[in-house]
Amino acid sequence: MDPLDAGSGGILRQPKAVWATAGASVVAFMGIGLVDPILPSIASGLDATAGQVSLLFTSYFLITAVAMLLTGFVSSRIGGRRTLLLGLALVVVFAGLSGTSGSVGELVGFRAGWGLGNALFVSTALAVIVGAAAGGSAAAILLYESALGLGMACGPLLGALLGDASWRYPFFGTAFLMAVGFLCIAAFLKEQPRPARRTSLLDPVKALGHGGLASVAASAFFYNYTFFTVLAFTPFVLDMSPYRSGAVFFAWGVLLAVFSVIVAPRLQKRFGSLRVLGGSLVLLAADVLVLGYGDHTTAVVCTILSGAFIGVNNTVYTELALGVSDAPRPVASAGYNFVRWFAAAAAPFFAPRIEEWTGSLQIPFVVAAVTAVAGALVVLVRRGALTLRAEEAAPRHATRDGVGVFVN
């Protein structure tokens, strides 16, 4: 059955509850890259340094990492619908408060609350979409992946359009859109069946005792440092107006979406997951090195191109995390994300400080290239623990669960 076939109950013929959840997912993913084009404007408006403003990412993803231990615990007790609504409510409150910030410290704190809400929402959204969708899981996953790509592409664009007038407006805009999502889900989504077994807080940590899952998480940790060096530090290097920076990261997000949804599964089918992942990580390392040492035009091109490698990596890492162990998928995904999001919190903190310590804009990208290669080396050294289930996981692209997909 073709998930795109509207006549077969595919992606174009879904219940209102599915569209409401998918629409809110778009906005949730938009929130990740929303601040990219306005980082310099925020620094100017709050009289803050690049290092201080980069903490917007650090607080957001540090809380997201810790929240990975909470999402399954919460949703298995109060249900998917209530978890979604709780996450949306937190985002509405803290996104709105972010727009009222009078100091960078306040804004960093409000972004932390936003991160908790976003983690609760996106970790539950796909499971809810699959449970409510018509036409099977393939159509549901395709719809969710499309929401992910659209959100990652449009976040910087929205940030640029609203942020050109004031850096505060993108935060108010996000709060408004998420409030609309809250109302739609409250109106159209019925409560989903709860799992037979409740998830404990330590289940994701225990799952990391599996060597294969621990290896995937370790490799993804190094990769995420590279990823978020590009996302959080590059806007200061490009030093462009919100409109131009938003256009760059919109193009970046489009490549991320296309390569994640369309290109990566085809590469996996032809070459295998581990070869695709190793090769993509090495190419990403080369790309960020050229980004750091090239001229301004080269930096723009390499920033956009990195979206292709990041899209491939996101897909393959998710497949590996869900297929490498026999732990329940939500539990395995939570453990994997718990580890890798610490790197997403670390990169925005360290990249501008490395530039300050060394007096060189290039060195943060050298470090990012090294971490990408380190991620590839983990895959190479631990391929014996990954190969069997990794290759079995590759064709199961349409069976991911919401915790594992890009909370990214």
CSV table of C-alpha atoms in Angstrom, one decimal:
chain,number,residue,atom,x,y,z
A,1,MET,CA,0.0,0.0,0.0
A,2,ASP,CA,1.4,3.3,-1.0
A,3,PRO,CA,1.3,5.7,2.1
A,4,LEU,CA,0.9,8.6,-0.3
A,5,ASP,CA,-2.2,7.2,-1.9
A,6,ALA,CA,-5.1,9.4,-0.7
A,7,GLY,CA,-7.6,6.8,-1.7
A,8,SER,CA,-6.2,4.0,0.4
A,9,GLY,CA,-6.3,5.9,3.8
A,10,GLY,CA,-2.8,7.2,3.3
A,11,ILE,CA,-1.1,10.4,4.3
A,12,LEU,CA,-3.7,12.7,2.7
A,13,ARG,CA,-6.7,11.0,4.4
A,14,GLN,CA,-6.1,11.2,8.1
A,15,PRO,CA,-8.4,12.0,11.0
A,16,LYS,CA,-8.5,15.5,12.4
A,17,ALA,CA,-6.6,14.3,15.5
A,18,VAL,CA,-3.7,13.2,13.4
A,19,TRP,CA,-3.5,16.5,11.5
A,20,ALA,CA,-3.8,18.5,14.8
A,21,THR,CA,-0.9,16.5,16.3
A,22,ALA,CA,1.2,16.8,13.1
A,23,GLY,CA,0.6,20.5,12.9
A,24,ALA,CA,1.6,21.1,16.5
A,25,SER,CA,4.7,18.9,15.7
A,26,VAL,CA,5.7,21.3,12.9
A,27,VAL,CA,5.6,24.2,15.4
A,28,ALA,CA,7.5,22.2,18.0
A,29,PHE,CA,10.3,21.5,15.7
A,30,MET,CA,10.3,25.1,14.4
A,31,GLY,CA,11.2,26.1,18.0
A,32,ILE,CA,14.6,24.4,17.8
A,33,GLY,CA,16.0,26.5,15.0
A,34,LEU,CA,13.8,29.6,15.6
A,35,VAL,CA,16.6,31.5,17.4
A,36,ASP,CA,19.3,30.9,14.8
A,37,PRO,CA,18.9,34.0,12.6
A,38,ILE,CA,18.2,36.3,15.6
A,39,LEU,CA,21.1,35.2,17.9
A,40,PRO,CA,23.1,38.3,17.0
A,41,SER,CA,20.0,40.5,17.5
A,42,ILE,CA,19.4,39.0,20.9
A,43,ALA,CA,23.0,39.6,21.8
A,44,SER,CA,22.7,43.2,20.8
A,45,GLY,CA,19.3,43.7,22.4
A,46,LEU,CA,20.3,42.3,25.7
A,47,ASP,CA,23.9,43.6,25.7
A,48,ALA,CA,25.2,40.0,25.8
A,49,THR,CA,28.2,38.2,24.4
A,50,ALA,CA,28.0,35.3,21.8
A,51,GLY,CA,28.9,32.9,24.6
A,52,GLN,CA,26.1,34.1,26.8
A,53,VAL,CA,23.5,34.0,24.0
A,54,SER,CA,24.6,30.5,23.0
A,55,LEU,CA,23.4,29.3,26.4
A,56,LEU,CA,19.9,29.5,24.9
A,57,PHE,CA,20.7,26.2,23.3
A,58,THR,CA,22.6,24.8,26.3
A,59,SER,CA,19.8,25.3,28.8
A,60,TYR,CA,17.2,24.1,26.3
A,61,PHE,CA,19.0,20.8,25.4
A,62,LEU,CA,20.3,20.1,28.9
A,63,ILE,CA,16.8,20.1,30.2
A,64,THR,CA,15.7,18.0,27.1
A,65,ALA,CA,18.4,15.4,28.0
A,66,VAL,CA,17.2,15.0,31.5
A,67,ALA,CA,13.6,15.0,30.4
A,68,MET,CA,14.3,11.9,28.4
A,69,LEU,CA,14.1,10.0,31.7
A,70,LEU,CA,10.8,11.6,32.5
A,71,THR,CA,8.8,11.3,29.2
A,72,GLY,CA,8.1,7.6,29.3
A,73,PHE,CA,7.5,7.7,33.1
A,74,VAL,CA,4.9,10.5,32.6
A,75,SER,CA,3.1,9.3,29.5
A,76,SER,CA,2.8,5.7,30.8
A,77,ARG,CA,0.9,7.1,33.8
A,78,ILE,CA,-1.2,10.0,32.5
A,79,GLY,CA,-1.6,8.9,28.9
A,80,GLY,CA,-0.4,10.3,25.6
A,81,ARG,CA,-3.1,13.0,25.2
A,82,ARG,CA,-2.5,14.6,28.6
A,83,THR,CA,1.3,14.4,28.1
A,84,LEU,CA,1.0,16.3,24.8
A,85,LEU,CA,-1.2,18.9,26.3
A,86,LEU,CA,1.1,19.3,29.3
A,87,GLY,CA,4.1,19.7,27.0
A,88,LEU,CA,2.2,22.2,24.8
A,89,ALA,CA,1.1,24.2,27.8
A,90,LEU,CA,4.7,24.5,29.1
A,91,VAL,CA,5.9,25.7,25.7
A,92,VAL,CA,3.2,28.3,25.4
A,93,VAL,CA,4.0,29.7,28.9
A,94,PHE,CA,7.8,29.7,28.5
A,95,ALA,CA,7.9,30.8,24.9
A,96,GLY,CA,5.7,33.7,25.9
A,97,LEU,CA,7.9,34.5,28.9
A,98,SER,CA,11.0,34.3,26.7
A,99,GLY,CA,9.7,37.3,24.7
A,100,THR,CA,9.4,39.4,27.9
A,101,SER,CA,13.0,38.7,29.1
A,102,GLY,CA,14.9,41.7,30.4
A,103,SER,CA,18.2,39.9,30.6
A,104,VAL,CA,20.0,37.1,29.0
A,105,GLY,CA,19.8,35.2,32.2
A,106,GLU,CA,16.1,35.3,32.2
A,107,LEU,CA,15.9,34.2,28.6
A,108,VAL,CA,18.2,31.3,29.3
A,109,GLY,CA,16.0,30.2,32.2
A,110,PHE,CA,12.8,30.5,30.2
A,111,ARG,CA,14.3,28.4,27.4
A,112,ALA,CA,15.0,25.7,29.9
A,113,GLY,CA,11.3,25.5,30.7
A,114,TRP,CA,10.6,25.5,27.0
A,115,GLY,CA,12.9,22.6,26.5
A,116,LEU,CA,11.0,20.6,29.1
A,117,GLY,CA,7.7,21.2,27.4
A,118,ASN,CA,9.1,20.4,24.0
A,119,ALA,CA,10.6,17.2,25.2
A,120,LEU,CA,7.3,16.0,26.6
A,121,PHE,CA,5.5,16.9,23.4
A,122,VAL,CA,7.8,15.6,20.7
A,123,SER,CA,8.7,12.4,22.6
A,124,THR,CA,5.0,11.5,22.6
A,125,ALA,CA,3.7,12.9,19.3
A,126,LEU,CA,4.7,10.1,16.9
A,127,ALA,CA,3.4,7.4,19.1
A,128,VAL,CA,0.1,9.3,19.3
A,129,ILE,CA,0.0,9.8,15.5
A,130,VAL,CA,0.7,6.1,14.9
A,131,GLY,CA,-2.1,5.2,17.3
A,132,ALA,CA,-4.7,7.6,15.7
A,133,ALA,CA,-3.6,7.3,12.0
A,134,ALA,CA,-5.5,5.6,9.2
A,135,GLY,CA,-3.7,3.6,6.6
A,136,GLY,CA,-1.0,2.0,8.8
A,137,SER,CA,2.2,3.1,10.4
A,138,ALA,CA,3.9,3.9,7.1
A,139,ALA,CA,1.6,6.8,6.4
A,140,ALA,CA,1.8,8.0,10.0
A,141,ILE,CA,5.6,8.0,10.0
A,142,LEU,CA,5.8,9.7,6.6
A,143,LEU,CA,3.5,12.4,7.9
A,144,TYR,CA,5.5,12.8,11.1
A,145,GLU,CA,8.8,13.0,9.2
A,146,SER,CA,7.3,15.6,6.9
A,147,ALA,CA,6.3,17.6,9.9
A,148,LEU,CA,9.9,17.3,11.3
A,149,GLY,CA,11.4,18.5,8.0
A,150,LEU,CA,9.0,21.3,7.6
A,151,GLY,CA,9.5,22.5,11.1
A,152,MET,CA,13.3,22.4,10.9
A,153,ALA,CA,13.2,24.3,7.6
A,154,CYS,CA,10.6,26.9,8.6
A,155,GLY,CA,11.9,27.6,12.1
A,156,PRO,CA,14.7,29.9,11.0
A,157,LEU,CA,12.5,31.4,8.4
A,158,LEU,CA,9.9,32.4,11.0
A,159,GLY,CA,12.6,33.6,13.2
A,160,ALA,CA,13.9,35.9,10.5
A,161,LEU,CA,10.6,37.2,9.4
A,162,LEU,CA,9.4,38.1,12.9
A,163,GLY,CA,12.8,38.8,14.3
A,164,ASP,CA,13.6,41.5,11.7
A,165,ALA,CA,11.2,43.8,13.6
A,166,SER,CA,12.2,42.7,17.1
A,167,TRP,CA,14.0,39.7,18.5
A,168,ARG,CA,11.1,39.3,20.9
A,169,TYR,CA,8.4,38.6,18.2
A,170,PRO,CA,9.5,35.1,17.3
A,171,PHE,CA,9.0,33.9,20.8
A,172,PHE,CA,5.5,35.5,21.0
A,173,GLY,CA,4.7,34.0,17.6
A,174,THR,CA,5.7,30.5,18.7
A,175,ALA,CA,3.6,30.8,21.9
A,176,PHE,CA,0.6,31.8,19.8
A,177,LEU,CA,1.0,28.9,17.3
A,178,MET,CA,1.5,26.4,20.1
A,179,ALA,CA,-1.6,27.7,21.8
A,180,VAL,CA,-3.5,27.0,18.6
A,181,GLY,CA,-2.0,23.5,18.6
A,182,PHE,CA,-3.1,23.0,22.2
A,183,LEU,CA,-6.7,23.9,21.3
A,184,CYS,CA,-6.7,21.7,18.3
A,185,ILE,CA,-5.4,18.6,20.1
A,186,ALA,CA,-7.8,19.3,23.1
A,187,ALA,CA,-10.7,19.4,20.6
A,188,PHE,CA,-9.8,16.6,18.2
A,189,LEU,CA,-7.6,14.0,19.9
A,190,LYS,CA,-9.1,11.4,22.1
A,191,GLU,CA,-7.1,9.6,24.8
A,192,GLN,CA,-4.9,6.8,23.5
A,193,PRO,CA,-4.6,3.4,25.2
A,194,ARG,CA,-2.0,3.4,27.9
A,195,PRO,CA,0.9,0.8,27.8
A,196,ALA,CA,0.4,-2.4,29.8
A,197,ARG,CA,3.6,-1.7,31.8
A,198,ARG,CA,4.6,1.6,33.3
A,199,THR,CA,8.0,2.9,32.5
A,200,SER,CA,10.3,3.6,35.5
A,201,LEU,CA,12.8,6.5,35.6
A,202,LEU,CA,15.8,4.2,35.5
A,203,ASP,CA,14.6,1.9,32.6
A,204,PRO,CA,16.4,4.1,29.9
A,205,VAL,CA,19.6,4.1,31.9
A,206,LYS,CA,19.4,0.3,32.4
A,207,ALA,CA,18.9,-0.1,28.6
A,208,LEU,CA,22.3,1.5,28.1
A,209,GLY,CA,23.9,-1.6,29.6
A,210,HIS,CA,23.5,-3.2,26.2
A,211,GLY,CA,26.8,-2.7,24.4
A,212,GLY,CA,25.3,-2.0,21.0
A,213,LEU,CA,23.0,0.7,22.3
A,214,ALA,CA,25.7,2.2,24.4
A,215,SER,CA,27.9,2.4,21.3
A,216,VAL,CA,25.2,4.0,19.2
A,217,ALA,CA,24.6,6.6,22.0
A,218,ALA,CA,28.4,7.3,22.3
A,219,SER,CA,28.8,7.8,18.6
A,220,ALA,CA,25.7,10.0,18.5
A,221,PHE,CA,27.1,12.0,21.4
A,222,PHE,CA,30.2,13.0,19.3
A,223,TYR,CA,28.1,13.6,16.3
A,224,ASN,CA,25.6,15.9,18.1
A,225,TYR,CA,28.5,18.1,19.3
A,226,THR,CA,29.4,18.7,15.6
A,227,PHE,CA,25.7,19.2,14.6
A,228,PHE,CA,25.1,21.8,17.3
A,229,THR,CA,28.3,23.6,16.7
A,230,VAL,CA,27.0,24.3,13.2
A,231,LEU,CA,23.5,25.2,14.5
A,232,ALA,CA,24.5,27.5,17.4
A,233,PHE,CA,27.9,28.9,16.5
A,234,THR,CA,27.7,29.4,12.7
A,235,PRO,CA,25.2,32.4,12.9
A,236,PHE,CA,27.9,34.4,14.6
A,237,VAL,CA,30.4,33.4,12.0
A,238,LEU,CA,28.2,34.3,9.1
A,239,ASP,CA,27.2,37.6,10.8
A,240,MET,CA,24.3,38.2,8.5
A,241,SER,CA,20.9,40.1,8.8
A,242,PRO,CA,18.0,38.0,10.2
A,243,TYR,CA,16.5,37.7,6.7
A,244,ARG,CA,19.7,36.4,5.1
A,245,SER,CA,20.6,34.1,8.0
A,246,GLY,CA,17.0,32.8,8.0
A,247,ALA,CA,17.3,32.1,4.3
A,248,VAL,CA,20.5,30.2,4.8
A,249,PHE,CA,19.1,28.0,7.5
A,250,PHE,CA,15.9,27.5,5.6
A,251,ALA,CA,17.9,26.0,2.8
A,252,TRP,CA,19.8,24.0,5.4
A,253,GLY,CA,16.5,22.7,6.8
A,254,VAL,CA,15.2,21.8,3.3
A,255,LEU,CA,18.3,19.6,2.6
A,256,LEU,CA,18.0,18.1,6.1
A,257,ALA,CA,14.4,17.1,5.4
A,258,VAL,CA,15.0,15.7,1.9
A,259,PHE,CA,18.0,13.7,2.9
A,260,SER,CA,16.4,12.4,6.1
A,261,VAL,CA,13.1,11.3,4.5
A,262,ILE,CA,14.0,10.4,0.9
A,263,VAL,CA,17.8,9.9,0.4
A,264,ALA,CA,18.9,8.2,3.6
A,265,PRO,CA,16.6,5.1,3.3
A,266,ARG,CA,17.8,4.6,-0.3
A,267,LEU,CA,21.4,4.8,0.7
A,268,GLN,CA,20.9,2.4,3.5
A,269,LYS,CA,19.2,-0.1,1.3
A,270,ARG,CA,22.1,0.0,-1.2
A,271,PHE,CA,25.2,0.3,1.1
A,272,GLY,CA,24.0,-0.7,4.5
A,273,SER,CA,23.5,1.5,7.6
A,274,LEU,CA,27.1,1.4,9.0
A,275,ARG,CA,28.8,2.3,5.8
A,276,VAL,CA,26.3,5.2,5.1
A,277,LEU,CA,26.7,6.5,8.7
A,278,GLY,CA,30.5,6.3,8.7
A,279,GLY,CA,30.8,7.9,5.3
A,280,SER,CA,28.4,10.7,6.1
A,281,LEU,CA,30.2,11.5,9.4
A,282,VAL,CA,33.5,11.8,7.6
A,283,LEU,CA,32.0,14.0,4.9
A,284,LEU,CA,30.4,16.2,7.6
A,285,ALA,CA,33.8,16.6,9.3
A,286,ALA,CA,35.3,17.7,6.0
A,287,ASP,CA,32.4,20.1,5.4
A,288,VAL,CA,32.8,21.9,8.8
A,289,LEU,CA,36.5,22.2,8.3
A,290,VAL,CA,36.0,24.0,5.0
A,291,LEU,CA,33.3,26.0,6.6
A,292,GLY,CA,35.7,27.2,9.3
A,293,TYR,CA,38.6,28.0,6.9
A,294,GLY,CA,36.7,29.2,3.8
A,295,ASP,CA,35.7,32.7,2.9
A,296,HIS,CA,32.2,34.0,3.6
A,297,THR,CA,30.6,32.5,0.5
A,298,THR,CA,32.2,29.2,1.2
A,299,ALA,CA,30.9,29.3,4.8
A,300,VAL,CA,27.3,29.9,3.5
A,301,VAL,CA,27.5,27.0,1.1
A,302,CYS,CA,29.0,24.6,3.6
A,303,THR,CA,26.4,25.6,6.2
A,304,ILE,CA,23.6,24.7,3.8
A,305,LEU,CA,25.4,21.5,2.6
A,306,SER,CA,25.8,20.3,6.2
A,307,GLY,CA,22.0,19.9,6.3
A,308,ALA,CA,22.3,16.9,3.8
A,309,PHE,CA,24.8,15.1,6.0
A,310,ILE,CA,22.9,15.9,9.2
A,311,GLY,CA,19.7,14.6,7.6
A,312,VAL,CA,21.3,11.3,6.7
A,313,ASN,CA,22.9,10.9,10.1
A,314,ASN,CA,19.7,11.6,12.0
A,315,THR,CA,17.8,8.9,10.2
A,316,VAL,CA,20.5,6.2,10.5
A,317,TYR,CA,21.2,6.9,14.1
A,318,THR,CA,17.5,6.6,14.9
A,319,GLU,CA,17.3,3.3,13.0
A,320,LEU,CA,20.3,2.0,14.9
A,321,ALA,CA,19.1,3.1,18.3
A,322,LEU,CA,15.8,1.4,17.8
A,323,GLY,CA,17.2,-1.8,16.3
A,324,VAL,CA,20.5,-2.6,18.0
A,325,SER,CA,19.1,-3.9,21.2
A,326,ASP,CA,16.0,-5.9,22.4
A,327,ALA,CA,14.9,-3.2,24.8
A,328,PRO,CA,11.4,-1.7,24.1
A,329,ARG,CA,11.7,1.0,21.6
A,330,PRO,CA,10.5,3.9,23.8
A,331,VAL,CA,13.0,2.8,26.5
A,332,ALA,CA,15.9,2.3,24.1
A,333,SER,CA,15.2,5.7,22.4
A,334,ALA,CA,15.0,7.5,25.7
A,335,GLY,CA,18.3,6.1,26.9
A,336,TYR,CA,20.0,7.0,23.6
A,337,ASN,CA,18.6,10.5,23.6
A,338,PHE,CA,19.5,11.0,27.2
A,339,VAL,CA,23.2,10.5,26.2
A,340,ARG,CA,23.3,12.4,23.0
A,341,TRP,CA,21.4,15.5,24.1
A,342,PHE,CA,24.2,16.3,26.6
A,343,ALA,CA,26.4,17.0,23.6
A,344,ALA,CA,23.8,19.3,22.1
A,345,ALA,CA,23.9,21.2,25.4
A,346,ALA,CA,27.7,21.2,25.5
A,347,ALA,CA,28.5,22.4,21.9
A,348,PRO,CA,26.8,25.8,22.2
A,349,PHE,CA,28.5,26.4,25.5
A,350,PHE,CA,32.0,25.4,24.4
A,351,ALA,CA,32.2,26.6,20.8
A,352,PRO,CA,32.2,30.4,21.5
A,353,ARG,CA,34.5,29.9,24.5
A,354,ILE,CA,37.0,28.0,22.4
A,355,GLU,CA,37.0,30.9,20.0
A,356,GLU,CA,37.6,33.3,22.9
A,357,TRP,CA,40.3,31.1,24.5
A,358,THR,CA,42.2,30.6,21.2
A,359,GLY,CA,41.4,33.9,19.5
A,360,SER,CA,40.5,31.9,16.3
A,361,LEU,CA,37.2,31.4,14.6
A,362,GLN,CA,38.5,28.3,13.0
A,363,ILE,CA,39.4,26.2,16.0
A,364,PRO,CA,35.8,25.5,17.1
A,365,PHE,CA,35.2,24.0,13.7
A,366,VAL,CA,38.4,22.0,14.0
A,367,VAL,CA,37.0,20.5,17.3
A,368,ALA,CA,33.7,19.9,15.6
A,369,ALA,CA,35.4,18.0,12.8
A,370,VAL,CA,37.3,15.9,15.3
A,371,THR,CA,34.2,14.9,17.1
A,372,ALA,CA,32.5,13.9,13.9
A,373,VAL,CA,35.5,11.7,13.1
A,374,ALA,CA,35.3,10.3,16.6
A,375,GLY,CA,31.7,9.3,16.0
A,376,ALA,CA,32.7,7.5,12.9
A,377,LEU,CA,35.6,5.7,14.7
A,378,VAL,CA,33.1,4.5,17.4
A,379,VAL,CA,31.0,3.0,14.6
A,380,LEU,CA,34.1,1.4,13.0
A,381,VAL,CA,35.5,-0.1,16.2
A,382,ARG,CA,32.1,-1.3,17.5
A,383,ARG,CA,30.7,-2.5,14.2
A,384,GLY,CA,30.7,-6.1,15.5
A,385,ALA,CA,28.1,-5.1,18.1
A,386,LEU,CA,26.1,-3.1,15.6
A,387,THR,CA,26.1,-4.9,12.3
A,388,LEU,CA,23.5,-7.6,12.7
A,389,ARG,CA,20.7,-5.7,14.1
A,390,ALA,CA,21.7,-2.5,12.3
A,391,GLU,CA,21.2,-4.1,9.0
A,392,GLU,CA,17.9,-5.6,10.1
A,393,ALA,CA,16.8,-2.2,11.3
A,394,ALA,CA,17.5,-0.4,8.0
A,395,PRO,CA,14.3,-1.5,6.1
A,396,ARG,CA,12.2,-0.8,9.2
A,397,HIS,CA,12.2,3.0,8.5
A,398,ALA,CA,8.5,3.1,9.0
A,399,THR,CA,8.4,1.8,12.6
A,400,ARG,CA,10.2,4.4,14.6
A,401,ASP,CA,8.7,5.7,17.8
A,402,GLY,CA,8.4,9.3,18.8
A,403,VAL,CA,11.1,9.4,21.5
A,404,GLY,CA,13.8,8.3,19.1
A,405,VAL,CA,13.1,10.6,16.2
A,406,PHE,CA,14.8,14.0,16.2
A,407,VAL,CA,13.7,15.6,19.5
A,408,ASN,CA,16.0,16.8,17.1
